[in-house]
CSV table of C-alpha atoms in Angstrom, one decimal:
chain,number,residue,atom,x,y,z
A,1,MET,CA,98.0,13.4,197.4
A,2,LYS,CA,100.8,11.7,195.5
A,3,LEU,CA,100.3,8.1,194.2
A,4,SER,CA,102.3,5.7,192.1
A,5,SER,CA,100.6,2.9,190.1
A,6,SER,CA,103.7,0.7,190.8
A,7,ASN,CA,102.6,0.6,194.4
A,8,ASN,CA,98.9,0.1,194.0
A,9,LYS,CA,96.5,-0.4,191.2
A,10,ILE,CA,94.3,2.7,190.9
A,11,TRP,CA,90.7,2.8,189.7
A,12,PHE,CA,88.1,5.4,188.9
A,13,THR,CA,84.3,5.3,188.7
A,14,SER,CA,81.2,7.5,189.3
A,15,ASP,CA,77.5,7.2,189.4
A,16,LEU,CA,77.1,3.7,190.9
A,17,HIS,CA,73.5,4.6,191.8
A,18,PHE,CA,73.0,1.6,194.1
A,19,GLY,CA,69.3,1.1,194.8
A,20,HIS,CA,68.1,3.5,192.0
A,21,LYS,CA,65.3,1.8,190.1
A,22,ARG,CA,64.9,4.6,187.5
A,23,ILE,CA,68.6,4.5,186.4
A,24,ILE,CA,67.8,1.3,184.6
A,25,GLU,CA,65.4,3.2,182.4
A,26,PHE,CA,67.7,6.2,182.0
A,27,CYS,CA,70.7,4.1,181.0
A,28,PRO,CA,69.5,0.9,179.3
A,29,ASN,CA,72.6,0.3,177.3
A,30,THR,CA,74.9,0.0,180.3
A,31,ARG,CA,72.2,-1.2,182.8
A,32,PRO,CA,70.3,-4.0,181.0
A,33,TYR,CA,68.8,-5.3,184.2
A,34,SER,CA,65.3,-6.6,185.0
A,35,SER,CA,65.5,-5.4,188.6
A,36,VAL,CA,67.5,-3.1,190.9
A,37,GLU,CA,68.7,-6.1,192.9
A,38,GLU,CA,70.2,-7.6,189.8
A,39,MET,CA,71.9,-4.3,189.0
A,40,ASN,CA,73.3,-3.9,192.5
A,41,ASP,CA,74.7,-7.5,192.5
A,42,ASP,CA,76.2,-7.1,189.1
A,43,ILE,CA,78.0,-3.8,190.1
A,44,ILE,CA,79.4,-5.5,193.2
A,45,ASN,CA,80.5,-8.6,191.2
A,46,LYS,CA,82.2,-6.6,188.4
A,47,TRP,CA,83.9,-4.3,190.9
A,48,ASN,CA,85.3,-7.3,192.9
A,49,SER,CA,86.4,-9.2,189.8
A,50,SER,CA,88.7,-6.3,189.0
A,51,VAL,CA,89.6,-4.6,192.3
A,52,GLU,CA,91.8,-6.2,194.9
A,53,GLU,CA,91.8,-5.3,198.6
A,54,LYS,CA,95.0,-3.2,198.3
A,55,ASP,CA,93.8,-1.2,195.3
A,56,ILE,CA,92.7,2.4,195.4
A,57,VAL,CA,89.3,3.3,194.0
A,58,PHE,CA,88.3,7.0,193.5
A,59,ILE,CA,84.5,7.2,193.4
A,60,LEU,CA,83.5,10.5,191.9
A,61,GLY,CA,80.0,10.8,193.5
A,62,ASP,CA,76.5,9.4,193.4
A,63,VAL,CA,77.1,6.2,195.2
A,64,SER,CA,73.6,5.2,196.2
A,65,PHE,CA,69.9,6.0,196.3
A,66,ALA,CA,69.2,3.2,198.8
A,67,LYS,CA,68.5,3.5,202.5
A,68,GLU,CA,71.5,3.9,204.7
A,69,ASP,CA,71.6,0.3,206.0
A,70,GLU,CA,71.3,-1.1,202.4
A,71,THR,CA,74.0,1.3,201.2
A,72,ASN,CA,76.3,0.3,204.1
A,73,GLU,CA,75.8,-3.4,203.0
A,74,TYR,CA,76.8,-2.7,199.4
A,75,LEU,CA,79.8,-0.6,200.4
A,76,SER,CA,81.0,-3.3,202.9
A,77,GLN,CA,81.1,-5.8,200.0
A,78,LEU,CA,83.3,-3.7,197.7
A,79,ASN,CA,87.1,-4.5,197.6
A,80,GLY,CA,89.7,-1.8,197.8
A,81,ARG,CA,90.5,1.4,199.6
A,82,LYS,CA,87.7,3.7,198.6
A,83,ILE,CA,88.2,7.5,198.2
A,84,LEU,CA,84.9,9.5,197.8
A,85,ILE,CA,84.6,12.8,196.0
A,86,THR,CA,81.0,13.6,196.7
A,87,GLY,CA,78.3,14.1,194.1
A,88,ASN,CA,74.8,15.6,194.2
A,89,HIS,CA,73.2,12.4,195.6
A,90,ASP,CA,75.7,11.6,198.4
A,91,LYS,CA,74.2,13.2,201.5
A,92,GLY,CA,74.2,11.1,204.6
A,93,LEU,CA,76.7,8.4,203.4
A,94,ASN,CA,78.5,6.6,206.2
A,95,LYS,CA,82.1,7.8,205.9
A,96,ARG,CA,83.5,4.8,207.7
A,97,TYR,CA,83.4,2.9,204.4
A,98,PHE,CA,85.8,5.4,202.8
A,99,ASP,CA,89.5,5.9,203.4
A,100,GLN,CA,89.1,9.5,202.6
A,101,THR,CA,86.3,11.8,201.5
A,102,TYR,CA,86.4,15.1,199.6
A,103,GLN,CA,83.6,17.6,199.2
A,104,SER,CA,83.0,17.6,195.4
A,105,TYR,CA,86.6,18.2,194.3
A,106,ALA,CA,90.0,16.6,194.7
A,107,GLU,CA,93.5,16.8,193.2
A,108,ALA,CA,96.1,14.0,193.0
A,109,LYS,CA,99.4,13.5,191.3
A,110,ILE,CA,99.5,10.0,189.9
A,111,ASP,CA,102.8,8.8,188.3
A,112,GLY,CA,103.7,12.5,188.0
A,113,VAL,CA,100.5,13.5,186.3
A,114,ASP,CA,98.2,16.1,187.8
A,115,VAL,CA,94.7,14.7,188.0
A,116,ILE,CA,91.7,16.9,188.8
A,117,MET,CA,88.6,15.0,190.0
A,118,CYS,CA,85.1,16.3,190.5
A,119,HIS,CA,81.6,14.8,190.2
A,120,TYR,CA,80.8,17.4,187.5
A,121,PRO,CA,82.6,18.2,184.3
A,122,ILE,CA,84.5,21.5,184.7
A,123,TYR,CA,85.0,23.7,181.7
A,124,GLU,CA,88.4,25.0,182.9
A,125,TRP,CA,90.3,23.0,185.5
A,126,ASN,CA,93.6,23.5,187.4
A,127,LYS,CA,96.8,23.1,185.3
A,128,MET,CA,94.8,22.1,182.2
A,129,HIS,CA,97.1,24.2,180.0
A,130,TYR,CA,100.0,22.2,181.4
A,131,GLY,CA,98.4,18.9,180.5
A,132,SER,CA,96.6,17.9,183.7
A,133,TYR,CA,93.8,15.4,183.4
A,134,HIS,CA,90.2,16.1,184.5
A,135,LEU,CA,88.0,13.2,185.5
A,136,TYR,CA,84.3,13.4,186.3
A,137,GLY,CA,81.0,11.7,186.2
A,138,HIS,CA,77.4,13.0,186.5
A,139,VAL,CA,76.8,13.0,182.7
A,140,HIS,CA,76.3,9.2,182.3
A,141,GLY,CA,78.3,8.9,179.1
A,142,LYS,CA,76.9,11.9,177.3
A,143,PRO,CA,79.5,14.1,175.5
A,144,VAL,CA,80.5,17.5,176.9
A,145,PRO,CA,81.0,20.5,174.6
A,146,PHE,CA,84.7,21.2,175.2
A,147,SER,CA,88.1,19.6,174.3
A,148,GLY,CA,91.2,18.7,176.2
A,149,ARG,CA,92.5,16.0,178.5
A,150,HIS,CA,89.2,15.1,180.3
A,151,MET,CA,87.2,12.0,180.7
A,152,ASP,CA,83.8,10.8,182.0
A,153,VAL,CA,84.7,7.8,184.3
A,154,GLY,CA,81.1,7.1,185.2
A,155,LEU,CA,79.8,3.6,185.3
A,156,ASP,CA,77.4,4.4,182.4
A,157,VAL,CA,80.3,5.0,179.9
A,158,ASN,CA,81.2,1.3,179.6
A,159,GLY,CA,79.6,-0.6,182.6
A,160,TYR,CA,83.0,-1.0,184.4
A,161,LEU,CA,85.5,0.8,186.4
A,162,PHE,CA,88.4,2.6,184.6
A,163,SER,CA,91.9,1.7,185.5
A,164,TRP,CA,94.6,4.3,185.7
A,165,GLU,CA,96.3,2.6,182.8
A,166,GLU,CA,93.2,3.1,180.6
A,167,VAL,CA,92.7,6.7,181.7
A,168,HIS,CA,96.4,7.6,181.1
A,169,THR,CA,96.6,5.7,177.8
A,170,LYS,CA,93.6,7.6,176.5
A,171,LEU,CA,94.3,11.1,177.9
A,172,GLN,CA,98.0,11.4,177.3
A,173,VAL,CA,97.5,11.6,173.5
A,174,GLN,CA,94.7,14.1,173.7
A,175,PRO,CA,95.7,17.7,172.9
A,176,ILE,CA,96.4,20.0,175.8
A,177,ARG,CA,93.6,22.6,176.1
A,178,GLN,CA,94.5,26.2,176.6
A,179,HIS,CA,92.4,28.7,178.6
A,180,GLY,CA,89.2,29.6,176.7
A,181,GLY,CA,89.8,26.9,174.1
C-alpha cells in the first residue's frame, strides 16, 4: 500500500487494551487511572482529539480485552479509517470496524519510505539495510536489544498515538542497521 501524508494524516498505535483492568497495574506511568472505565474513556477522548474522520490509523494489535459488544462500542466511537495489524489478543474482533486487516504483519510505503509493521519487534525486517522503518508494539515501552530505524508505537510509550511526522522525524536520523548488526 502506498500512502502520502499530504493526502491524509497518518497515525500509529498499539496495545490499546480496552477493558483490561490489569494493564493499569502493569503500566501505571501511562495509565494512571482509578478504573478501567476511566481508562477506556480517556483513550477514546485522546484519540478523537487528534484523529479526524479522514485520517488513517494503523493499530498494531491488542485492541481490546473487553467482550465483543463492549469492544464494538469502543471502536465505533473512534475517528479515522482504522487499519488493523493483529496482535496476540485480537481473536474475534469484528472486522467491520476496520478498513483493512492484516494477520500480524503489513508493509506500506509512506512518502516514499518503506514501513514494516508488526505487533512484535522483529530483529531483522525487510529492507532494513536500505533504511526502512520497523514499527511495532507488544513491549509496552520497554527497550529492545537491537539498533536501527525501529520504534515502539504502543500507547504505553507516551500515552498518545504517534503521527507519521513524529515517527519520520525520529527515525530518519537513526543509523541504518545492516544484517546481523
